[in-house]
Short mmCIF file of C-alpha atoms in Angstrom, two decimals:
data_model
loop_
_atom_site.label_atom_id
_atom_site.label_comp_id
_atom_site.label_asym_id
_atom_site.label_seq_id
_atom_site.Cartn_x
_atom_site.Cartn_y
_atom_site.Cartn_z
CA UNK E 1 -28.31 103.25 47.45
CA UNK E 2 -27.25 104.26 50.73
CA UNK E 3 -26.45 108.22 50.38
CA UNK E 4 -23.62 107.42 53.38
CA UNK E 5 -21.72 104.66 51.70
CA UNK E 6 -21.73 106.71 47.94
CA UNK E 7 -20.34 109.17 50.38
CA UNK E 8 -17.37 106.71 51.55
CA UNK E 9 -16.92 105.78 48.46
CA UNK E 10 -16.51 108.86 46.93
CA UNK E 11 -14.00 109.96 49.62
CA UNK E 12 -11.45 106.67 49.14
CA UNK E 13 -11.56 107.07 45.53
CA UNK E 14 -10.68 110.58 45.72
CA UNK E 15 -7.33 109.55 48.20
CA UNK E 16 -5.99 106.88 46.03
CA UNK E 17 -7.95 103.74 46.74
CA UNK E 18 -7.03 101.12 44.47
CA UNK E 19 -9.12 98.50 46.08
CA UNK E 20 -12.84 98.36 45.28
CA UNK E 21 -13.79 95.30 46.98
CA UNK E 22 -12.27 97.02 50.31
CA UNK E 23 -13.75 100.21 49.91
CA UNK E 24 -17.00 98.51 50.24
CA UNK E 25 -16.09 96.45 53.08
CA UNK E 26 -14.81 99.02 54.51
CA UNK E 27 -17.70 101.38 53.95
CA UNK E 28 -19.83 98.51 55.72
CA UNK E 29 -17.70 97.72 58.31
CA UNK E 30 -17.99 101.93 59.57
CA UNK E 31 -21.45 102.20 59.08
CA UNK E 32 -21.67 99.27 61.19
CA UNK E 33 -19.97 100.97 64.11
CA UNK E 34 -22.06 104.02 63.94
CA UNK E 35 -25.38 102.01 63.90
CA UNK E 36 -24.42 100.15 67.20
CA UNK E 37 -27.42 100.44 69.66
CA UNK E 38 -25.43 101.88 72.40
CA UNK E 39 -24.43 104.96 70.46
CA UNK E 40 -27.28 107.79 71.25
CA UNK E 41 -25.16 110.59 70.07
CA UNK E 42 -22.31 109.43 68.25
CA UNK E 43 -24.05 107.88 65.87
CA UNK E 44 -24.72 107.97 61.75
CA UNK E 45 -26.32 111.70 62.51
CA UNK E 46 -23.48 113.22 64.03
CA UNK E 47 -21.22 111.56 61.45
CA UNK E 48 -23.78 113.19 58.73
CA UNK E 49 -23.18 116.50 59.92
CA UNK E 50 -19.37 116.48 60.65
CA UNK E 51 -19.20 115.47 56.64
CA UNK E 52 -21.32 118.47 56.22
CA UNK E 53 -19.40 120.79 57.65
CA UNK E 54 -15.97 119.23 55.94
CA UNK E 55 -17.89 120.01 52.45
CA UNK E 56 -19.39 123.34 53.31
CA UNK E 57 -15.71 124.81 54.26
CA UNK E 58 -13.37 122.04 51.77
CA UNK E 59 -11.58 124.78 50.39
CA UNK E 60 -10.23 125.71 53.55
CA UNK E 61 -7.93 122.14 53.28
CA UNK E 62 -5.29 120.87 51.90
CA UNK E 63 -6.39 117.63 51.59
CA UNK E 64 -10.53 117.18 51.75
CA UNK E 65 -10.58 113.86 50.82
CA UNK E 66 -8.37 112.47 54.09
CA UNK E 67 -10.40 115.43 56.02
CA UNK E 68 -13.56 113.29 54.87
CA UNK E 69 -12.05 110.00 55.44
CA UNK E 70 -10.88 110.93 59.00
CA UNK E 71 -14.55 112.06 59.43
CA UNK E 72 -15.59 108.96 58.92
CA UNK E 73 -12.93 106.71 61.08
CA UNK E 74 -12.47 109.52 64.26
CA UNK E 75 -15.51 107.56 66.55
CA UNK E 76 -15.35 104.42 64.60
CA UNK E 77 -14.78 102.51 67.67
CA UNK E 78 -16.61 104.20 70.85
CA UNK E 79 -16.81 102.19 73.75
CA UNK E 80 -18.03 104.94 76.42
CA UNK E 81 -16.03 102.45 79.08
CA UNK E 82 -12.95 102.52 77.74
CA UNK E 83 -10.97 105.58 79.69
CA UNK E 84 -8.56 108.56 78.25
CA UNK E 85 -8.10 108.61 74.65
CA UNK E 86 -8.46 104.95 74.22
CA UNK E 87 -11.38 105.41 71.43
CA UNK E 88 -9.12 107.39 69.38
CA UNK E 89 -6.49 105.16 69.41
CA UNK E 90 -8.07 102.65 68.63
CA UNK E 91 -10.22 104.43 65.94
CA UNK E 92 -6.88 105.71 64.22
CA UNK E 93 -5.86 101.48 64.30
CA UNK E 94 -9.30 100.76 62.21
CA UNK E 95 -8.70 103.33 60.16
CA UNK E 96 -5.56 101.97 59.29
CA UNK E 97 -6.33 98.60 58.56
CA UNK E 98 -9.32 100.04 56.63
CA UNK E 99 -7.80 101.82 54.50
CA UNK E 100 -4.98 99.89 53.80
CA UNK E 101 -7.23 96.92 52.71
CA UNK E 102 -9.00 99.51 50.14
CA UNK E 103 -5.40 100.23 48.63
CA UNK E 104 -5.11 103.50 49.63
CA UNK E 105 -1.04 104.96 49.51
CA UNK E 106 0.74 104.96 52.71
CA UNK E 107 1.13 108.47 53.12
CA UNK E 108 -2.83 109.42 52.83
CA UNK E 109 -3.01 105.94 55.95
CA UNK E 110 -1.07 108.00 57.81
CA UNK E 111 -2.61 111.09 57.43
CA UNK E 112 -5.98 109.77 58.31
CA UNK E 113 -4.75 107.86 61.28
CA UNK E 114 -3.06 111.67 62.43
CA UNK E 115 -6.36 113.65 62.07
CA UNK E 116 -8.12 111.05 63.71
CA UNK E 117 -6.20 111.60 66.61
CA UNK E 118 -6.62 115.15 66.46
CA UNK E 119 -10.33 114.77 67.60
CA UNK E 120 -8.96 113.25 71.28
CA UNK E 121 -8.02 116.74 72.73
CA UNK E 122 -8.95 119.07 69.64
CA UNK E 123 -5.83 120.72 70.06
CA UNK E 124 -4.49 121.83 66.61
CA UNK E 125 -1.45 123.21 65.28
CA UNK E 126 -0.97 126.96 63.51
CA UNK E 127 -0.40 125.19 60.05
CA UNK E 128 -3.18 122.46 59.90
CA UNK E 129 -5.81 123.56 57.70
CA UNK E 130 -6.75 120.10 57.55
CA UNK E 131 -7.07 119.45 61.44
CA UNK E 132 -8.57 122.73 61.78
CA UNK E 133 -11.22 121.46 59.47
CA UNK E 134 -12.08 117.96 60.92
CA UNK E 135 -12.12 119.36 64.87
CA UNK E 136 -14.10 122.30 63.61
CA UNK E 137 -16.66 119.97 61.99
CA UNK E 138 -16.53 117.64 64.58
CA UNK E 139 -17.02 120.54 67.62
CA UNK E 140 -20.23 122.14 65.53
CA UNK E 141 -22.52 120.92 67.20
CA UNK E 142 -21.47 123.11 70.60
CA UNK E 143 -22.63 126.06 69.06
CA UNK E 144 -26.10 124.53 68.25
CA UNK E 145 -29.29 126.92 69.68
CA UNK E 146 -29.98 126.11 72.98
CA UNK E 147 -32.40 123.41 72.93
CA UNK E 148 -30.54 121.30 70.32
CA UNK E 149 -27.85 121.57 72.40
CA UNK E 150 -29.28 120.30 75.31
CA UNK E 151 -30.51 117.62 73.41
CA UNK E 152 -27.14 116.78 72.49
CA UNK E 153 -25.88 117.15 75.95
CA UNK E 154 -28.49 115.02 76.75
CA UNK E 155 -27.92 112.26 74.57
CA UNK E 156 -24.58 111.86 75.86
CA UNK E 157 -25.49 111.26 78.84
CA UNK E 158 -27.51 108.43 77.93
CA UNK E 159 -24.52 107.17 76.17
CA UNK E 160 -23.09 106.91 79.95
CA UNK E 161 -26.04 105.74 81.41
CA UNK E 162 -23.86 102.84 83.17
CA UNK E 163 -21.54 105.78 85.30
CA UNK E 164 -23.11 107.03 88.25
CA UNK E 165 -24.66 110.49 88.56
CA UNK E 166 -21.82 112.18 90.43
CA UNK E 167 -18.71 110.40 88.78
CA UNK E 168 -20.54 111.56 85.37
CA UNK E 169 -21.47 114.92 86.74
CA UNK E 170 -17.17 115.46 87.86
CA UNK E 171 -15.95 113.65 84.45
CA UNK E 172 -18.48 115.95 82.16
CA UNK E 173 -17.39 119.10 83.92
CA UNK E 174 -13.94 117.94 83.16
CA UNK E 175 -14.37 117.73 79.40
CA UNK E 176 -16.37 121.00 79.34
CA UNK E 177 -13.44 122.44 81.11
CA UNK E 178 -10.95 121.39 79.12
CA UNK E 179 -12.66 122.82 76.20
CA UNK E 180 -13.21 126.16 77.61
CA UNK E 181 -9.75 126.37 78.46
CA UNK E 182 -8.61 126.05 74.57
CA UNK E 183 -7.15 128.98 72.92
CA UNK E 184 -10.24 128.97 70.12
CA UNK E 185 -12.46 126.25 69.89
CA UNK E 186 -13.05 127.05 66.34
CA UNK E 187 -10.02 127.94 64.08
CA UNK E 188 -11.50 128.68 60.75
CA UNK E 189 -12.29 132.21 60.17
CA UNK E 190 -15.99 131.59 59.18
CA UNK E 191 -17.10 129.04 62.20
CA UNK E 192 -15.16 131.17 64.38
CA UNK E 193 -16.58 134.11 63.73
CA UNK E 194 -20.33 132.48 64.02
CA UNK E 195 -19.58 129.91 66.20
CA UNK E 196 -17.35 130.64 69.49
CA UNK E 197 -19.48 132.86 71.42
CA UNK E 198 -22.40 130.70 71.15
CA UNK E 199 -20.39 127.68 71.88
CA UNK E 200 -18.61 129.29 75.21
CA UNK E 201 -22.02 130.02 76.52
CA UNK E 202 -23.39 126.58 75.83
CA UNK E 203 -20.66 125.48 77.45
CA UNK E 204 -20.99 127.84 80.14
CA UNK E 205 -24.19 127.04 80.87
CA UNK E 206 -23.68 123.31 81.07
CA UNK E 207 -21.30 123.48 83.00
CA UNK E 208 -22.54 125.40 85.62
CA UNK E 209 -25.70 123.07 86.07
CA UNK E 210 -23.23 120.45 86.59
CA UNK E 211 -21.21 121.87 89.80
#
């Protein structure tokens, strides 16, 4: 049995799905999307450890279960093309129709589809344990050692293989910027506390090389 899909599974069942042949094709339809070829980061890895970091600091939410579902749905659909926040729209669509289909109530749909679009700009409100939670999960990996990091940074860049070396070099710098510039990148007392100043130096670092 696929550890990943029990995972899925567990996660709708614990929001209120009422629908078990959806869950399933639901389940299949996400693991699809982070199995596509063209993925080199953002793929069923990364999606492994953002889950791992929602479990390792669930208590910190008010709802784990839509933290864990959102984990699942917030790169669903990653098309490095596409421009601006146009994966997480469309990401927070899937997730709707997803999780709708599995029978899940409207209110925990909508809360998925919100978190989801947390993870376009990470920018999170004082009172949002939950979307504290996902972007923490989903920014661990900036505070990796350096090397893993690098591979990460790496991997990315194959992911935009197809953009030239300077328009990736001025659109990378961008996105490190803009997450420099956030108040904390990490809002949960615990991953901030072990996680910012290695992350701002990774970050640092990269983006330096770039300029």
């Amino acid at each position: 049995m696929d550890e990943l899909m029990q995972r899925w599974r567990d996660a709708a069942r614990a929001a209120g799905a009422t629908d078990p042949a959806g869950v399933e094709r639901g389940g299949a339809r996400l693991l699809a999307g982070w199995r596509e070829p063209h993925r080199h980061y953002h793929t069923a890895t990364h999606l492994r450890a953002v889950l791992d970091v929602v479990d390792a600091y669930a208590g910190s939410a008010r709802r784990p279960d839509l933290v864990r579902l959102a984990a699942w749905c917030h790169d669903a659909v990653y098309d490095p093309r596409a421009g601006g926040d146009a994966n997480e729209r469309a990401s927070a669509e899937l997730a709707g129709d997803l999780l709708t289909a599995a029978g899940l109530p409207v209110a925990a749909v909508t809360g998925v589809r919100r978190l989801v679009l947390l993870t376009a700009g990470h920018a999170v409100g004082p009172d949002d344990p939950d979307g504290a939670l996902l972007c923490d999960a989903d920014l661990a990996v900036l505070a990796a050692p350096p090397a893993d990091y690098d591979r990460y940074a790496a991997a990315v860049r194959r992911e935009y293989a197809h953009v030239p070396d300077p328009a990736f070099r001025a659109g990378r710098a961008a996105v490190l910027a803009n997450l420099l510039a956030l108040p904390t990148l990490y809002r949960l007392p615990e991953p901030h506390a072990c996680w910012e100043s290695p992350a701002r130096a990774n970050l640092t670092r990269e983006l330096a090389a770039l300029r």
